[in-house]
Amino acid sequence: MIAWVLLLAAGFGCVQYVRHVQQLWGVLQTLPAGDSDIDQVHAMLAWDAGYFAVAFAVIVVSAGCILRQAWARPVLRVLSLGLAVWAAYRAVVAWYQWHMLTVIAPVLVAAGHSTPEQAAEAQHMQHLLLISAGVGVVATVVLLWLAWQLGQPAVRLQFRSRSF
């Protein structure tokens, strides 16, 4: 079941990265030669390409696990551990940003440096960051569990070598 969820999430991620690359490409076409923003757009394109490659690899390996291919089990185990580390890192970053926003937003409002609309936006951002941190924690636990399960002898026996 988790392999299916990974496959679907990675597929959704691939679509999002392709859409973002298309938007960036459109922006890049409008920038004049020598513009200082071109390097930033190229950097974002490189990140999108990297994320797309990882998401595509997750799709292939998840499909291999769903089909019970022996090669896919250890690869998904390593990918699960890597994704768990990434999810934990992102959860910590989101929690830290949430904490900083809870400290800074009331100070800005009290000092009169923020409008009611900005305060409402900050509160909305706080909720999103807290949700992001929570999802990251849950994803970390699930991915670690998956990596552990893929190493269990009973699970190993369910995978078969590819026969030609």
mmCIF file of C-alpha atoms in Angstrom:
data_model
loop_
_atom_site.group_PDB
_atom_site.id
_atom_site.type_symbol
_atom_site.label_atom_id
_atom_site.label_comp_id
_atom_site.label_asym_id
_atom_site.label_seq_id
_atom_site.Cartn_x
_atom_site.Cartn_y
_atom_site.Cartn_z
ATOM 1 C CA MET A 1 0.000 0.000 0.000
ATOM 2 C CA ILE A 2 2.796 2.432 0.867
ATOM 3 C CA ALA A 3 4.464 1.692 -2.482
ATOM 4 C CA TRP A 4 1.223 2.752 -4.206
ATOM 5 C CA VAL A 5 1.095 5.961 -2.179
ATOM 6 C CA LEU A 6 4.740 6.684 -3.063
ATOM 7 C CA LEU A 7 4.022 6.010 -6.725
ATOM 8 C CA LEU A 8 1.039 8.364 -6.752
ATOM 9 C CA ALA A 9 2.824 11.089 -4.777
ATOM 10 C CA ALA A 10 5.880 10.882 -7.040
ATOM 11 C CA GLY A 11 3.654 10.996 -10.131
ATOM 12 C CA PHE A 12 1.946 14.109 -8.777
ATOM 13 C CA GLY A 13 5.372 15.585 -8.037
ATOM 14 C CA CYS A 14 6.550 14.911 -11.593
ATOM 15 C CA VAL A 15 3.542 16.737 -12.997
ATOM 16 C CA GLN A 16 4.152 19.687 -10.656
ATOM 17 C CA TYR A 17 7.840 19.901 -11.605
ATOM 18 C CA VAL A 18 7.038 19.792 -15.318
ATOM 19 C CA ARG A 19 4.476 22.574 -14.899
ATOM 20 C CA HIS A 20 6.963 24.659 -12.935
ATOM 21 C CA VAL A 21 9.656 24.107 -15.574
ATOM 22 C CA GLN A 22 7.207 25.251 -18.247
ATOM 23 C CA GLN A 23 6.481 28.422 -16.276
ATOM 24 C CA LEU A 24 10.181 29.065 -15.683
ATOM 25 C CA TRP A 25 10.941 28.464 -19.342
ATOM 26 C CA GLY A 26 8.328 31.060 -20.270
ATOM 27 C CA VAL A 27 9.898 33.552 -17.853
ATOM 28 C CA LEU A 28 13.371 32.759 -19.201
ATOM 29 C CA GLN A 29 12.227 33.520 -22.759
ATOM 30 C CA THR A 30 11.037 36.980 -21.727
ATOM 31 C CA LEU A 31 14.245 37.993 -19.929
ATOM 32 C CA PRO A 32 16.689 40.058 -21.964
ATOM 33 C CA ALA A 33 20.198 38.674 -22.475
ATOM 34 C CA GLY A 34 22.522 39.622 -19.651
ATOM 35 C CA ASP A 35 19.726 40.056 -17.096
ATOM 36 C CA SER A 36 20.892 39.255 -13.557
ATOM 37 C CA ASP A 37 17.807 37.067 -12.955
ATOM 38 C CA ILE A 38 18.819 34.531 -15.620
ATOM 39 C CA ASP A 39 21.212 32.776 -13.232
ATOM 40 C CA GLN A 40 18.452 32.443 -10.630
ATOM 41 C CA VAL A 41 16.049 30.985 -13.184
ATOM 42 C CA HIS A 42 18.722 28.527 -14.345
ATOM 43 C CA ALA A 43 19.322 27.489 -10.731
ATOM 44 C CA MET A 44 15.596 26.893 -10.229
ATOM 45 C CA LEU A 45 15.478 24.876 -13.463
ATOM 46 C CA ALA A 46 18.376 22.744 -12.198
ATOM 47 C CA TRP A 47 16.596 22.100 -8.889
ATOM 48 C CA ASP A 48 13.405 21.174 -10.729
ATOM 49 C CA ALA A 49 15.354 18.779 -12.954
ATOM 50 C CA GLY A 50 16.902 17.148 -9.898
ATOM 51 C CA TYR A 51 13.564 16.818 -8.113
ATOM 52 C CA PHE A 52 11.988 15.433 -11.281
ATOM 53 C CA ALA A 53 14.751 12.821 -11.609
ATOM 54 C CA VAL A 54 14.271 11.670 -8.008
ATOM 55 C CA ALA A 55 10.476 11.578 -8.379
ATOM 56 C CA PHE A 56 10.793 9.562 -11.591
ATOM 57 C CA ALA A 57 13.168 7.134 -9.863
ATOM 58 C CA VAL A 58 10.633 6.725 -7.049
ATOM 59 C CA ILE A 59 7.940 5.943 -9.647
ATOM 60 C CA VAL A 60 10.085 3.269 -11.318
ATOM 61 C CA VAL A 61 11.184 1.660 -8.050
ATOM 62 C CA SER A 62 7.693 1.789 -6.535
ATOM 63 C CA ALA A 63 6.284 0.114 -9.643
ATOM 64 C CA GLY A 64 9.012 -2.532 -9.347
ATOM 65 C CA CYS A 65 8.025 -3.157 -5.728
ATOM 66 C CA ILE A 66 4.341 -3.342 -6.605
ATOM 67 C CA LEU A 67 5.273 -5.983 -9.202
ATOM 68 C CA ARG A 68 7.402 -7.740 -6.526
ATOM 69 C CA GLN A 69 10.639 -7.480 -8.480
ATOM 70 C CA ALA A 70 13.665 -8.457 -6.366
ATOM 71 C CA TRP A 71 15.826 -5.586 -7.656
ATOM 72 C CA ALA A 72 13.301 -3.006 -6.444
ATOM 73 C CA ARG A 73 13.188 -4.045 -2.776
ATOM 74 C CA PRO A 74 16.697 -2.928 -1.724
ATOM 75 C CA VAL A 75 16.507 0.152 -3.933
ATOM 76 C CA LEU A 76 13.195 1.238 -2.407
ATOM 77 C CA ARG A 77 14.628 0.557 1.016
ATOM 78 C CA VAL A 78 17.488 2.997 0.363
ATOM 79 C CA LEU A 79 15.134 5.523 -1.268
ATOM 80 C CA SER A 80 12.796 5.274 1.736
ATOM 81 C CA LEU A 81 15.644 6.035 4.109
ATOM 82 C CA GLY A 82 16.759 8.985 1.980
ATOM 83 C CA LEU A 83 13.224 10.331 1.705
ATOM 84 C CA ALA A 84 12.747 9.873 5.467
ATOM 85 C CA VAL A 85 15.834 11.988 6.129
ATOM 86 C CA TRP A 86 14.570 14.619 3.682
ATOM 87 C CA ALA A 87 11.069 14.612 5.239
ATOM 88 C CA ALA A 88 12.538 14.947 8.730
ATOM 89 C CA TYR A 89 14.734 17.835 7.598
ATOM 90 C CA ARG A 90 11.788 19.601 5.951
ATOM 91 C CA ALA A 91 9.656 19.032 9.088
ATOM 92 C CA VAL A 92 12.333 20.618 11.278
ATOM 93 C CA VAL A 93 12.679 23.574 8.900
ATOM 94 C CA ALA A 94 8.890 24.073 8.813
ATOM 95 C CA TRP A 95 8.678 23.872 12.600
ATOM 96 C CA TYR A 96 11.521 26.369 12.954
ATOM 97 C CA GLN A 97 9.824 28.764 10.505
ATOM 98 C CA TRP A 98 6.529 28.339 12.376
ATOM 99 C CA HIS A 99 8.262 29.114 15.666
ATOM 100 C CA MET A 100 9.984 32.200 14.245
ATOM 101 C CA LEU A 101 6.689 33.437 12.802
ATOM 102 C CA THR A 102 4.912 32.984 16.154
ATOM 103 C CA VAL A 103 7.595 35.136 17.778
ATOM 104 C CA ILE A 104 7.914 37.832 15.109
ATOM 105 C CA ALA A 105 4.285 38.339 14.009
ATOM 106 C CA PRO A 106 2.908 39.539 17.375
ATOM 107 C CA VAL A 107 5.859 41.934 17.792
ATOM 108 C CA LEU A 108 5.211 43.477 14.365
ATOM 109 C CA VAL A 109 1.500 43.861 15.111
ATOM 110 C CA ALA A 110 2.165 45.405 18.535
ATOM 111 C CA ALA A 111 4.669 47.835 17.054
ATOM 112 C CA GLY A 112 2.198 48.865 14.352
ATOM 113 C CA HIS A 113 4.413 47.620 11.504
ATOM 114 C CA SER A 114 1.803 45.231 10.187
ATOM 115 C CA THR A 115 -1.721 45.688 8.849
ATOM 116 C CA PRO A 116 -4.611 43.429 9.900
ATOM 117 C CA GLU A 117 -4.418 41.762 6.476
ATOM 118 C CA GLN A 118 -0.731 41.014 6.955
ATOM 119 C CA ALA A 119 -1.429 39.656 10.437
ATOM 120 C CA ALA A 120 -4.134 37.364 9.030
ATOM 121 C CA GLU A 121 -1.749 36.226 6.291
ATOM 122 C CA ALA A 122 0.936 35.516 8.886
ATOM 123 C CA GLN A 123 -1.538 33.468 10.917
ATOM 124 C CA HIS A 124 -2.517 31.521 7.798
ATOM 125 C CA MET A 125 1.172 30.900 7.069
ATOM 126 C CA GLN A 126 1.630 29.686 10.649
ATOM 127 C CA HIS A 127 -1.116 27.105 10.145
ATOM 128 C CA LEU A 128 0.387 25.944 6.851
ATOM 129 C CA LEU A 129 3.843 25.612 8.386
ATOM 130 C CA LEU A 130 2.477 23.647 11.328
ATOM 131 C CA ILE A 131 0.613 21.309 8.970
ATOM 132 C CA SER A 132 3.761 20.933 6.875
ATOM 133 C CA ALA A 133 5.784 20.028 9.958
ATOM 134 C CA GLY A 134 3.164 17.483 11.024
ATOM 135 C CA VAL A 135 3.019 15.887 7.578
ATOM 136 C CA GLY A 136 6.812 15.714 7.567
ATOM 137 C CA VAL A 137 6.856 13.904 10.904
ATOM 138 C CA VAL A 138 4.214 11.412 9.753
ATOM 139 C CA ALA A 139 6.035 10.872 6.436
ATOM 140 C CA THR A 140 9.308 10.275 8.277
ATOM 141 C CA VAL A 141 7.755 7.628 10.506
ATOM 142 C CA VAL A 142 5.979 5.888 7.608
ATOM 143 C CA LEU A 143 9.098 5.887 5.405
ATOM 144 C CA LEU A 144 11.273 4.523 8.216
ATOM 145 C CA TRP A 145 8.683 1.816 8.833
ATOM 146 C CA LEU A 146 8.677 0.959 5.124
ATOM 147 C CA ALA A 147 12.482 0.696 5.040
ATOM 148 C CA TRP A 148 12.375 -1.568 8.097
ATOM 149 C CA GLN A 149 9.600 -3.733 6.616
ATOM 150 C CA LEU A 150 11.446 -4.162 3.327
ATOM 151 C CA GLY A 151 14.329 -5.694 5.274
ATOM 152 C CA GLN A 152 12.192 -8.293 7.052
ATOM 153 C CA PRO A 153 12.730 -11.937 5.959
ATOM 154 C CA ALA A 154 9.011 -12.541 5.421
ATOM 155 C CA VAL A 155 8.808 -9.548 3.080
ATOM 156 C CA ARG A 156 12.035 -10.508 1.258
ATOM 157 C CA LEU A 157 10.502 -13.870 0.367
ATOM 158 C CA GLN A 158 7.609 -12.148 -1.426
ATOM 159 C CA PHE A 159 9.951 -10.670 -4.031
ATOM 160 C CA ARG A 160 11.161 -12.734 -6.970
ATOM 161 C CA SER A 161 14.070 -12.425 -9.307
ATOM 162 C CA ARG A 162 13.238 -11.513 -12.839
ATOM 163 C CA SER A 163 13.193 -14.468 -15.187
ATOM 164 C CA PHE A 164 13.771 -14.079 -18.890
#
